[in-house]
């Protein structure tokens, strides 16, 4: 099946392939009256844009977004917002290798097995290019949650983690890795460059924090806030793991160490720890929402890997072309976008049920 | 909001509280004609049943399931299957402590913040008792995927992991921990018992494998197989992390090491590794589906923790009553059930779209 | 497929067969804190209850509803509300005729064609008995829209229509037909009784009015208020037509006659007519919502009809047993319930999107 | 709320306003491998296209559709199909009247009441222009149900009905009214022209028949085939009534006259009548699906109607500009499209549940 929509009441649908004429998203359920122009979306797309450093793919896309509907005189009307981004640098390269054989780690074989054939140009629908649509939709979602502050960063590349003692949010925008630790960023330059020159690739861990979320958002039991976030993150290309709060580390704690004690605070309970990542019973507690996402290394590499052809013959394949040596880096704005999209949806859902009976 | 349904075409809805008269599930969209009696469901419930060893809660529930609809002359009719389990051991204890103050790590404060008040008896709707409904629904789901073999086990308790060199599936049913490593199971006896006697609790990691899933199941992009599994697992009480395949370990691999090479096989490609956990691009590859789930330590402990009362005063709380010292243990049948429920749904979804146009 | 849930954020799922042990509904998404006991539901069920006059089926069901979850100390908790009604008068009659041959007008053949077999006892899932679950769920929905007044009545039986000049709402509860015209009610006594004695049956038209709905509810374009109402009504057994406002009569009006002119009113525009039935562009206008529903004559009759057996042989069939001579009569509380369910859902949906961005 | 998607597994989402840069649809869940080019869609759009006779609006739109995704080398890939139609004849007229006052019969007031403001240019999102997107999506749906033949026609304009004795399907394409009765078509020329010259408008009834639907499609109970069709039709602009089969006329029949008797046929039962419109218990019976749809007269007229301004003052309004004197006429291809969309969805749903357990 194909399910290209996400969200319950604040919903978006994405469409488009890596080498088609355009990609886009339709955002439905957005509240009316919010100021929105292309200029509110473009900066987020620019953060994800390819070709900005040697550490990302050299594909050159302006990624200019166009609003085709749902906005009138600069404000959202409450009707669907259609966002379109033209593909401009679909290089007319030779795809015969990819057409004939399956790239391990890619969706090639799975798509063929499912659909009988596939658009093999640049990965088609399974290309990370689709994530630009999410970032655009996410920019709209941010308007719905103006009091929420979301930021993500890379905390680890190729097993080399940041030192939290060096954590400086101001650094995140100062290096090509969205890295909050200046020293780690320097190490990563060499690390990622070496992988790139080897024709190899590296995995990464992205962390994301959302502060300003009030207590009470979440839709137990099967649209719990953590459940929705896990689904959202795991739907991003190359993601293989999600942790909320302490995640797997919590499995190694004793109950008394994992509890987040409370004391009276100015505005509800003040928590003395946040092992839970701001979510209990699937509902926000008012603490910052914290999660971690594991990106596998980019599957497109120049090192030959054993594979089979569509005809079933043994072969080897390398993936030429323009690729990110570490796809997790450009995952940062995507993780932020998905966080915003989930929170906007949950905010509206919470209001639907718990806004009281009077109008 | 409250969203107590899961699934797209094979769907289930659960209801019920820990101390209400009963809990249950309605399974909708089940194919017709499948042989089904209570005896097909009960064994799975018995695996999850409380009170079977000193390592689980001492609440005594027979957990007898009753089929109220959707089955005629021993076969499913295609109409909704209503499953009910009566609560029989809701002890009429004094809940005044829990009513008045918030148990850290529990959903108490979050539910109050969301809904304005809560059913505090035994955790109400947020109790792990709800998972019995999932296990019952999961037993129905298994009928839909008879060629799929699902098994889960505990791979780590309190940071003490099994040794995969000792891995023996036959051991899983031979100890109270669903542990495939006999030596680890012996160590865990002491470990869990000590925690229990301390009034503390331990976290755990559960691993689950589904073999026999053909290539092609999955609904890209926002109901990807891994995305649905992540949502399903993260919706289980106490789960804080989900990994597909190598998960976070994949973030430390290089591209050539993370690729799962293929060579020609008897029936499609034969994979030489399974770092991906059997899923590429959100679609099954024909390899076993593999995932890992992190359970935090049980939040109900006898060790006092700082908290606040509903009135905002400082307090301390301990959670008396009957609790699992390691809630992850009884999570094993629940993880299996959620795996079955996701796979049944994805099987039917795949057939809907990719079954060809002719009838 | 089987889709036994209805609603977007205020949702309900029904289950159960005519001759199974029980039927029921799970209501999910209900706002918390609403006072609810069985006594709030029972009166609505009593209105629909069979066996209250010779003009309805002689099956005797107490239709006692039991709340199994979602209510604590007399108030809704925001978690799913499970409602169960036991079947007590499933007569152990001989169903061999119905098992072997298809009753024309019934779902027998269609169910067999779809599912391969069917629960033939009393119509199984396709029995109008299921509508008791809707009425129970509708009683909960009414709590969500306390300012809305809903009433329905029969306006026509067997082609004999009421005279609107005689319309008196107080009459609706004074006769067994929910008829607002005393003279028509008297005529219908003879009319329905004659059909009953003939072993025949009659169709009916039910009209429903909801006043107190503010302007602004509705979810354009594919969950428009009229679209949702049409789906809701057409999902009721035996319904074959739905009109909003003037319905088909509007197709015979000229534009200037169909327009509902406005003049300034105390509280927004005052409308001078209501051809539109209170809905424009799929959104409520603040006028009363008005709709009409056509019920076909009960398909269960004692007059033999040509049919075929499951084996494909020619046959004739009559439907013995206890049946309503005019199923539209007991449709009145069901139509009201569906109106309440749609409006409760739309109220919450409206608030979700249009409640403003601040909390 | 805003819900601009329709369908369960074969789904589409539309976007766009009357006077925005473009309108469009995203079709998701389409089976892979179906031959599809713009040429498969364009003829259906041409049927609905404005400006083709003096009996339709004089707005000139080429309505050229462009496929932006989901098709590779001329075949559907199973991924979302993005369809876009540029608006080219949004006349830069003066909308100050419509901006200031509410047109009775239009969605103006309701949109303002709901969203706080509205895109008043040509009706914005509530314009019938949106239906072009449905027709485009419907053309894709037809590929999924190649064995189903769908045709619709106008059976009544302004109260003047066709004579079924004159029914000739070949006539439908031979006049500007989609009228199967040559004599009625001639009468309607004068009738519609007179209304047009009066600055008035007329309502219409559209009938639609789908043959070739096998027995068994439908999703009881809340996505019954008739329920889905009613929702689909009632979501079309200006529709106020829907009848399945005999509809309201069935309410005037006795049970023995409304039953559709069966006798043994070559391929399952042969029905001797089709009062039910091919649907029993919400499931197709194998007979032709038949429905009727009531369109109110176009609300845009040149005859002044009393109304109020946004500021609450009394006023009168006429709707200048280019309008259909009978919007029901161009509703014919839209009704067909919605029929196709519902049937495609139900076909895939049926296969999902009832396709058997083996692969």
mmCIF file with all atom_site columns, N, CA, C and O in Angstrom, chain B residues 9 29-32 34 78 144 146 347-349 351-359, chain D residues 9 29-32 34 78 143-144 146 347-349 351-359:
data_model
loop_
_atom_site.group_PDB
_atom_site.id
_atom_site.type_symbol
_atom_site.label_atom_id
_atom_site.label_alt_id
_atom_site.label_comp_id
_atom_site.label_asym_id
_atom_site.label_entity_id
_atom_site.label_seq_id
_atom_site.pdbx_PDB_ins_code
_atom_site.Cartn_x
_atom_site.Cartn_y
_atom_site.Cartn_z
_atom_site.occupancy
_atom_site.B_iso_or_equiv
_atom_site.pdbx_formal_charge
_atom_site.auth_seq_id
_atom_site.auth_comp_id
_atom_site.auth_asym_id
_atom_site.auth_atom_id
_atom_site.pdbx_PDB_model_num
ATOM 1   N N  . UNK B 1 9   ? -6.517  -1.286  7.880   1.00 0.00 ? 9   UNK B N  1
ATOM 2   C CA . UNK B 1 9   ? -7.659  -2.083  7.414   1.00 0.00 ? 9   UNK B CA 1
ATOM 3   C C  . UNK B 1 9   ? -7.925  -3.266  8.349   1.00 0.00 ? 9   UNK B C  1
ATOM 4   O O  . UNK B 1 9   ? -9.064  -3.672  8.525   1.00 0.00 ? 9   UNK B O  1
ATOM 5   N N  . UNK B 1 29  ? -12.249 -5.759  10.504  1.00 0.00 ? 29  UNK B N  1
ATOM 6   C CA . UNK B 1 29  ? -11.538 -5.948  9.244   1.00 0.00 ? 29  UNK B CA 1
ATOM 7   C C  . UNK B 1 29  ? -10.872 -7.300  9.118   1.00 0.00 ? 29  UNK B C  1
ATOM 8   O O  . UNK B 1 29  ? -10.131 -7.540  8.158   1.00 0.00 ? 29  UNK B O  1
ATOM 9   N N  . UNK B 1 30  ? -11.149 -8.200  10.051  1.00 0.00 ? 30  UNK B N  1
ATOM 10  C CA . UNK B 1 30  ? -10.553 -9.542  9.968   1.00 0.00 ? 30  UNK B CA 1
ATOM 11  C C  . UNK B 1 30  ? -11.170 -10.303 8.794   1.00 0.00 ? 30  UNK B C  1
ATOM 12  O O  . UNK B 1 30  ? -12.383 -10.278 8.600   1.00 0.00 ? 30  UNK B O  1
ATOM 13  N N  . UNK B 1 31  ? -10.356 -10.963 8.007   1.00 0.00 ? 31  UNK B N  1
ATOM 14  C CA . UNK B 1 31  ? -10.905 -11.775 6.919   1.00 0.00 ? 31  UNK B CA 1
ATOM 15  C C  . UNK B 1 31  ? -11.898 -12.812 7.438   1.00 0.00 ? 31  UNK B C  1
ATOM 16  O O  . UNK B 1 31  ? -11.766 -13.287 8.571   1.00 0.00 ? 31  UNK B O  1
ATOM 17  N N  . UNK B 1 32  ? -12.871 -13.160 6.612   1.00 0.00 ? 32  UNK B N  1
ATOM 18  C CA . UNK B 1 32  ? -13.875 -14.145 7.021   1.00 0.00 ? 32  UNK B CA 1
ATOM 19  C C  . UNK B 1 32  ? -13.365 -15.568 6.830   1.00 0.00 ? 32  UNK B C  1
ATOM 20  O O  . UNK B 1 32  ? -12.424 -15.812 6.077   1.00 0.00 ? 32  UNK B O  1
ATOM 21  N N  . UNK B 1 34  ? -11.989 -17.714 8.988   1.00 0.00 ? 34  UNK B N  1
ATOM 22  C CA . UNK B 1 34  ? -10.867 -18.253 9.757   1.00 0.00 ? 34  UNK B CA 1
ATOM 23  C C  . UNK B 1 34  ? -11.388 -18.972 10.999  1.00 0.00 ? 34  UNK B C  1
ATOM 24  O O  . UNK B 1 34  ? -12.195 -18.417 11.739  1.00 0.00 ? 34  UNK B O  1
ATOM 25  N N  . UNK B 1 78  ? -16.168 -12.005 9.248   1.00 0.00 ? 78  UNK B N  1
ATOM 26  C CA . UNK B 1 78  ? -15.817 -10.771 8.559   1.00 0.00 ? 78  UNK B CA 1
ATOM 27  C C  . UNK B 1 78  ? -16.368 -9.540  9.251   1.00 0.00 ? 78  UNK B C  1
ATOM 28  O O  . UNK B 1 78  ? -16.074 -8.411  8.847   1.00 0.00 ? 78  UNK B O  1
ATOM 29  N N  . UNK B 1 144 ? -4.240  -14.349 10.540  1.00 0.00 ? 144 UNK B N  1
ATOM 30  C CA . UNK B 1 144 ? -4.209  -13.711 9.226   1.00 0.00 ? 144 UNK B CA 1
ATOM 31  C C  . UNK B 1 144 ? -2.859  -13.927 8.550   1.00 0.00 ? 144 UNK B C  1
ATOM 32  O O  . UNK B 1 144 ? -2.724  -13.817 7.337   1.00 0.00 ? 144 UNK B O  1
ATOM 33  N N  . UNK B 1 146 ? -0.599  -16.823 8.788   1.00 0.00 ? 146 UNK B N  1
ATOM 34  C CA . UNK B 1 146 ? -0.201  -18.150 9.297   1.00 0.00 ? 146 UNK B CA 1
ATOM 35  C C  . UNK B 1 146 ? 1.220   -18.546 8.900   1.00 0.00 ? 146 UNK B C  1
ATOM 36  O O  . UNK B 1 146 ? 1.825   -19.394 9.565   1.00 0.00 ? 146 UNK B O  1
ATOM 37  N N  . UNK B 1 347 ? -0.152  -6.859  5.557   1.00 0.00 ? 347 UNK B N  1
ATOM 38  C CA . UNK B 1 347 ? -0.435  -7.894  4.551   1.00 0.00 ? 347 UNK B CA 1
ATOM 39  C C  . UNK B 1 347 ? -1.695  -7.545  3.773   1.00 0.00 ? 347 UNK B C  1
ATOM 40  O O  . UNK B 1 347 ? -1.717  -7.599  2.536   1.00 0.00 ? 347 UNK B O  1
ATOM 41  N N  . UNK B 1 348 ? -2.742  -7.164  4.495   1.00 0.00 ? 348 UNK B N  1
ATOM 42  C CA . UNK B 1 348 ? -3.996  -6.846  3.823   1.00 0.00 ? 348 UNK B CA 1
ATOM 43  C C  . UNK B 1 348 ? -3.862  -5.567  2.990   1.00 0.00 ? 348 UNK B C  1
ATOM 44  O O  . UNK B 1 348 ? -4.399  -5.470  1.889   1.00 0.00 ? 348 UNK B O  1
ATOM 45  N N  . UNK B 1 349 ? -3.137  -4.596  3.510   1.00 0.00 ? 349 UNK B N  1
ATOM 46  C CA . UNK B 1 349 ? -2.915  -3.358  2.755   1.00 0.00 ? 349 UNK B CA 1
ATOM 47  C C  . UNK B 1 349 ? -2.162  -3.644  1.464   1.00 0.00 ? 349 UNK B C  1
ATOM 48  O O  . UNK B 1 349 ? -2.470  -3.071  0.419   1.00 0.00 ? 349 UNK B O  1
ATOM 49  N N  . UNK B 1 351 ? -2.061  -6.337  -0.252  1.00 0.00 ? 351 UNK B N  1
ATOM 50  C CA . UNK B 1 351 ? -2.939  -7.015  -1.208  1.00 0.00 ? 351 UNK B CA 1
ATOM 51  C C  . UNK B 1 351 ? -3.924  -6.029  -1.844  1.00 0.00 ? 351 UNK B C  1
ATOM 52  O O  . UNK B 1 351 ? -4.242  -6.132  -3.023  1.00 0.00 ? 351 UNK B O  1
ATOM 53  N N  . UNK B 1 352 ? -4.404  -5.073  -1.043  1.00 0.00 ? 352 UNK B N  1
ATOM 54  C CA . UNK B 1 352 ? -5.368  -4.103  -1.568  1.00 0.00 ? 352 UNK B CA 1
ATOM 55  C C  . UNK B 1 352 ? -4.776  -3.365  -2.759  1.00 0.00 ? 352 UNK B C  1
ATOM 56  O O  . UNK B 1 352 ? -5.402  -3.268  -3.818  1.00 0.00 ? 352 UNK B O  1
ATOM 57  N N  . UNK B 1 353 ? -3.574  -2.857  -2.605  1.00 0.00 ? 353 UNK B N  1
ATOM 58  C CA . UNK B 1 353 ? -3.014  -2.040  -3.679  1.00 0.00 ? 353 UNK B CA 1
ATOM 59  C C  . UNK B 1 353 ? -2.349  -2.874  -4.766  1.00 0.00 ? 353 UNK B C  1
ATOM 60  O O  . UNK B 1 353 ? -2.447  -2.527  -5.945  1.00 0.00 ? 353 UNK B O  1
ATOM 61  N N  . UNK B 1 354 ? -1.669  -3.923  -4.369  1.00 0.00 ? 354 UNK B N  1
ATOM 62  C CA . UNK B 1 354 ? -0.786  -4.621  -5.318  1.00 0.00 ? 354 UNK B CA 1
ATOM 63  C C  . UNK B 1 354 ? -1.302  -5.989  -5.734  1.00 0.00 ? 354 UNK B C  1
ATOM 64  O O  . UNK B 1 354 ? -0.530  -6.822  -6.213  1.00 0.00 ? 354 UNK B O  1
ATOM 65  N N  . UNK B 1 355 ? -2.580  -6.218  -5.568  1.00 0.00 ? 355 UNK B N  1
ATOM 66  C CA . UNK B 1 355 ? -3.120  -7.517  -5.942  1.00 0.00 ? 355 UNK B CA 1
ATOM 67  C C  . UNK B 1 355 ? -3.508  -7.617  -7.410  1.00 0.00 ? 355 UNK B C  1
ATOM 68  O O  . UNK B 1 355 ? -4.102  -8.612  -7.821  1.00 0.00 ? 355 UNK B O  1
ATOM 69  N N  . UNK B 1 356 ? -3.169  -6.603  -8.182  1.00 0.00 ? 356 UNK B N  1
ATOM 70  C CA . UNK B 1 356 ? -3.538  -6.638  -9.598  1.00 0.00 ? 356 UNK B CA 1
ATOM 71  C C  . UNK B 1 356 ? -4.931  -6.097  -9.807  1.00 0.00 ? 356 UNK B C  1
ATOM 72  O O  . UNK B 1 356 ? -5.703  -5.934  -8.856  1.00 0.00 ? 356 UNK B O  1
ATOM 73  N N  . UNK B 1 357 ? -5.269  -5.800  -11.045 1.00 0.00 ? 357 UNK B N  1
ATOM 74  C CA . UNK B 1 357 ? -6.537  -5.140  -11.344 1.00 0.00 ? 357 UNK B CA 1
ATOM 75  C C  . UNK B 1 357 ? -7.652  -6.129  -11.637 1.00 0.00 ? 357 UNK B C  1
ATOM 76  O O  . UNK B 1 357 ? -8.817  -5.890  -11.348 1.00 0.00 ? 357 UNK B O  1
ATOM 77  N N  . UNK B 1 358 ? -7.324  -7.238  -12.190 1.00 0.00 ? 358 UNK B N  1
ATOM 78  C CA . UNK B 1 358 ? -8.340  -8.264  -12.403 1.00 0.00 ? 358 UNK B CA 1
ATOM 79  C C  . UNK B 1 358 ? -8.810  -8.779  -11.061 1.00 0.00 ? 358 UNK B C  1
ATOM 80  O O  . UNK B 1 358 ? -8.129  -8.638  -10.054 1.00 0.00 ? 358 UNK B O  1
ATOM 81  N N  . UNK B 1 359 ? -9.997  -9.334  -11.042 1.00 0.00 ? 359 UNK B N  1
ATOM 82  C CA . UNK B 1 359 ? -10.476 -9.880  -9.763  1.00 0.00 ? 359 UNK B CA 1
ATOM 83  C C  . UNK B 1 359 ? -10.008 -11.305 -9.544  1.00 0.00 ? 359 UNK B C  1
ATOM 84  O O  . UNK B 1 359 ? -10.400 -11.936 -8.584  1.00 0.00 ? 359 UNK B O  1
ATOM 85  N N  . UNK D 2 9   ? -8.586  3.376   1.053   1.00 0.00 ? 9   UNK D N  1
ATOM 86  C CA . UNK D 2 9   ? -7.269  2.903   0.605   1.00 0.00 ? 9   UNK D CA 1
ATOM 87  C C  . UNK D 2 9   ? -6.922  3.473   -0.765  1.00 0.00 ? 9   UNK D C  1
ATOM 88  O O  . UNK D 2 9   ? -5.768  3.722   -1.060  1.00 0.00 ? 9   UNK D O  1
ATOM 89  N N  . UNK D 2 29  ? -2.535  5.527   -3.253  1.00 0.00 ? 29  UNK D N  1
ATOM 90  C CA . UNK D 2 29  ? -3.025  4.167   -3.113  1.00 0.00 ? 29  UNK D CA 1
ATOM 91  C C  . UNK D 2 29  ? -3.412  3.523   -4.431  1.00 0.00 ? 29  UNK D C  1
ATOM 92  O O  . UNK D 2 29  ? -3.963  2.411   -4.450  1.00 0.00 ? 29  UNK D O  1
ATOM 93  N N  . UNK D 2 30  ? -3.110  4.179   -5.534  1.00 0.00 ? 30  UNK D N  1
ATOM 94  C CA . UNK D 2 30  ? -3.432  3.588   -6.842  1.00 0.00 ? 30  UNK D CA 1
ATOM 95  C C  . UNK D 2 30  ? -2.546  2.368   -7.098  1.00 0.00 ? 30  UNK D C  1
ATOM 96  O O  . UNK D 2 30  ? -1.339  2.410   -6.864  1.00 0.00 ? 30  UNK D O  1
ATOM 97  N N  . UNK D 2 31  ? -3.115  1.296   -7.571  1.00 0.00 ? 31  UNK D N  1
ATOM 98  C CA . UNK D 2 31  ? -2.292  0.128   -7.905  1.00 0.00 ? 31  UNK D CA 1
ATOM 99  C C  . UNK D 2 31  ? -1.201  0.487   -8.920  1.00 0.00 ? 31  UNK D C  1
ATOM 100 O O  . UNK D 2 31  ? -1.385  1.382   -9.743  1.00 0.00 ? 31  UNK D O  1
ATOM 101 N N  . UNK D 2 32  ? -0.093  -0.220  -8.855  1.00 0.00 ? 32  UNK D N  1
ATOM 102 C CA . UNK D 2 32  ? 1.019   0.043   -9.776  1.00 0.00 ? 32  UNK D CA 1
ATOM 103 C C  . UNK D 2 32  ? 0.793   -0.639  -11.120 1.00 0.00 ? 32  UNK D C  1
ATOM 104 O O  . UNK D 2 32  ? 0.005   -1.587  -11.228 1.00 0.00 ? 32  UNK D O  1
ATOM 105 N N  . UNK D 2 34  ? -0.438  0.493   -14.007 1.00 0.00 ? 34  UNK D N  1
ATOM 106 C CA . UNK D 2 34  ? -1.534  0.859   -14.905 1.00 0.00 ? 34  UNK D CA 1
ATOM 107 C C  . UNK D 2 34  ? -1.054  1.908   -15.910 1.00 0.00 ? 34  UNK D C  1
ATOM 108 O O  . UNK D 2 34  ? -0.450  2.906   -15.518 1.00 0.00 ? 34  UNK D O  1
ATOM 109 N N  . UNK D 2 78  ? 2.560   3.200   -8.211  1.00 0.00 ? 78  UNK D N  1
ATOM 110 C CA . UNK D 2 78  ? 2.084   2.845   -6.873  1.00 0.00 ? 78  UNK D CA 1
ATOM 111 C C  . UNK D 2 78  ? 2.324   3.960   -5.874  1.00 0.00 ? 78  UNK D C  1
ATOM 112 O O  . UNK D 2 78  ? 1.891   3.867   -4.731  1.00 0.00 ? 78  UNK D O  1
ATOM 113 N N  . UNK D 2 143 ? -9.337  3.536   -14.104 1.00 0.00 ? 143 UNK D N  1
ATOM 114 C CA . UNK D 2 143 ? -8.343  2.532   -14.505 1.00 0.00 ? 143 UNK D CA 1
ATOM 115 C C  . UNK D 2 143 ? -8.347  1.334   -13.566 1.00 0.00 ? 143 UNK D C  1
ATOM 116 O O  . UNK D 2 143 ? -7.921  0.245   -13.931 1.00 0.00 ? 143 UNK D O  1
ATOM 117 N N  . UNK D 2 144 ? -8.798  1.580   -12.344 1.00 0.00 ? 144 UNK D N  1
ATOM 118 C CA . UNK D 2 144 ? -8.773  0.527   -11.330 1.00 0.00 ? 144 UNK D CA 1
ATOM 119 C C  . UNK D 2 144 ? -9.958  -0.411  -11.494 1.00 0.00 ? 144 UNK D C  1
ATOM 120 O O  . UNK D 2 144 ? -9.948  -1.539  -11.013 1.00 0.00 ? 144 UNK D O  1
ATOM 121 N N  . UNK D 2 146 ? -11.672 -1.450  -14.580 1.00 0.00 ? 146 UNK D N  1
ATOM 122 C CA . UNK D 2 146 ? -11.889 -1.443  -16.036 1.00 0.00 ? 146 UNK D CA 1
ATOM 123 C C  . UNK D 2 146 ? -13.148 -2.187  -16.464 1.00 0.00 ? 146 UNK D C  1
ATOM 124 O O  . UNK D 2 146 ? -13.669 -1.917  -17.546 1.00 0.00 ? 146 UNK D O  1
ATOM 125 N N  . UNK D 2 347 ? -13.487 -1.593  -4.250  1.00 0.00 ? 347 UNK D N  1
ATOM 126 C CA . UNK D 2 347 ? -12.911 -2.791  -4.860  1.00 0.00 ? 347 UNK D CA 1
ATOM 127 C C  . UNK D 2 347 ? -11.639 -3.201  -4.120  1.00 0.00 ? 347 UNK D C  1
ATOM 128 O O  . UNK D 2 347 ? -11.453 -4.373  -3.780  1.00 0.00 ? 347 UNK D O  1
ATOM 129 N N  . UNK D 2 348 ? -10.779 -2.218  -3.868  1.00 0.00 ? 348 UNK D N  1
ATOM 130 C CA . UNK D 2 348 ? -9.521  -2.535  -3.182  1.00 0.00 ? 348 UNK D CA 1
ATOM 131 C C  . UNK D 2 348 ? -9.773  -2.954  -1.739  1.00 0.00 ? 348 UNK D C  1
ATOM 132 O O  . UNK D 2 348 ? -9.126  -3.869  -1.217  1.00 0.00 ? 348 UNK D O  1
ATOM 133 N N  . UNK D 2 349 ? -10.727 -2.303  -1.083  1.00 0.00 ? 349 UNK D N  1
ATOM 134 C CA . UNK D 2 349 ? -11.070 -2.680  0.283   1.00 0.00 ? 349 UNK D CA 1
ATOM 135 C C  . UNK D 2 349 ? -11.587 -4.108  0.348   1.00 0.00 ? 349 UNK D C  1
ATOM 136 O O  . UNK D 2 349 ? -11.251 -4.871  1.255   1.00 0.00 ? 349 UNK D O  1
ATOM 137 N N  . UNK D 2 351 ? -10.979 -6.539  -1.653  1.00 0.00 ? 351 UNK D N  1
ATOM 138 C CA . UNK D 2 351 ? -9.874  -7.482  -1.870  1.00 0.00 ? 351 UNK D CA 1
ATOM 139 C C  . UNK D 2 351 ? -9.018  -7.616  -0.622  1.00 0.00 ? 351 UNK D C  1
ATOM 140 O O  . UNK D 2 351 ? -8.539  -8.696  -0.291  1.00 0.00 ? 351 UNK D O  1
ATOM 141 N N  . UNK D 2 352 ? -8.826  -6.494  0.091   1.00 0.00 ? 352 UNK D N  1
ATOM 142 C CA . UNK D 2 352 ? -7.995  -6.529  1.293   1.00 0.00 ? 352 UNK D CA 1
ATOM 143 C C  . UNK D 2 352 ? -8.538  -7.537  2.293   1.00 0.00 ? 352 UNK D C  1
ATOM 144 O O  . UNK D 2 352 ? -7.804  -8.389  2.802   1.00 0.00 ? 352 UNK D O  1
ATOM 145 N N  . UNK D 2 353 ? -9.826  -7.456  2.574   1.00 0.00 ? 353 UNK D N  1
ATOM 146 C CA . UNK D 2 353 ? -10.383 -8.325  3.607   1.00 0.00 ? 353 UNK D CA 1
ATOM 147 C C  . UNK D 2 353 ? -10.738 -9.711  3.100   1.00 0.00 ? 353 UNK D C  1
ATOM 148 O O  . UNK D 2 353 ? -10.542 -10.699 3.803   1.00 0.00 ? 353 UNK D O  1
ATOM 149 N N  . UNK D 2 354 ? -11.268 -9.770  1.902   1.00 0.00 ? 354 UNK D N  1
ATOM 150 C CA . UNK D 2 354 ? -11.881 -11.015 1.446   1.00 0.00 ? 354 UNK D CA 1
ATOM 151 C C  . UNK D 2 354 ? -11.079 -11.723 0.361   1.00 0.00 ? 354 UNK D C  1
ATOM 152 O O  . UNK D 2 354 ? -11.627 -12.571 -0.361  1.00 0.00 ? 354 UNK D O  1
ATOM 153 N N  . UNK D 2 355 ? -9.827  -11.404 0.245   1.00 0.00 ? 355 UNK D N  1
ATOM 154 C CA . UNK D 2 355 ? -9.015  -12.043 -0.783  1.00 0.00 ? 355 UNK D CA 1
ATOM 155 C C  . UNK D 2 355 ? -8.435  -13.386 -0.365  1.00 0.00 ? 355 UNK D C  1
ATOM 156 O O  . UNK D 2 355 ? -7.622  -13.953 -1.090  1.00 0.00 ? 355 UNK D O  1
ATOM 157 N N  . UNK D 2 356 ? -8.833  -13.859 0.800   1.00 0.00 ? 356 UNK D N  1
ATOM 158 C CA . UNK D 2 356 ? -8.272  -15.117 1.278   1.00 0.00 ? 356 UNK D CA 1
ATOM 159 C C  . UNK D 2 356 ? -6.982  -14.895 2.035   1.00 0.00 ? 356 UNK D C  1
ATOM 160 O O  . UNK D 2 356 ? -6.393  -13.818 1.974   1.00 0.00 ? 356 UNK D O  1
ATOM 161 N N  . UNK D 2 357 ? -6.540  -15.930 2.729   1.00 0.00 ? 357 UNK D N  1
ATOM 162 C CA . UNK D 2 357 ? -5.389  -15.780 3.603   1.00 0.00 ? 357 UNK D CA 1
ATOM 163 C C  . UNK D 2 357 ? -4.078  -16.129 2.909   1.00 0.00 ? 357 UNK D C  1
ATOM 164 O O  . UNK D 2 357 ? -3.026  -15.574 3.208   1.00 0.00 ? 357 UNK D O  1
ATOM 165 N N  . UNK D 2 358 ? -4.146  -17.027 1.987   1.00 0.00 ? 358 UNK D N  1
ATOM 166 C CA . UNK D 2 358 ? -2.934  -17.336 1.232   1.00 0.00 ? 358 UNK D CA 1
ATOM 167 C C  . UNK D 2 358 ? -2.549  -16.133 0.406   1.00 0.00 ? 358 UNK D C  1
ATOM 168 O O  . UNK D 2 358 ? -3.363  -15.260 0.141   1.00 0.00 ? 358 UNK D O  1
ATOM 169 N N  . UNK D 2 359 ? -1.307  -16.057 0.007   1.00 0.00 ? 359 UNK D N  1
ATOM 170 C CA . UNK D 2 359 ? -0.883  -14.929 -0.832  1.00 0.00 ? 359 UNK D CA 1
ATOM 171 C C  . UNK D 2 359 ? -1.104  -15.217 -2.306  1.00 0.00 ? 359 UNK D C  1
ATOM 172 O O  . UNK D 2 359 ? -0.751  -14.433 -3.152  1.00 0.00 ? 359 UNK D O  1
#
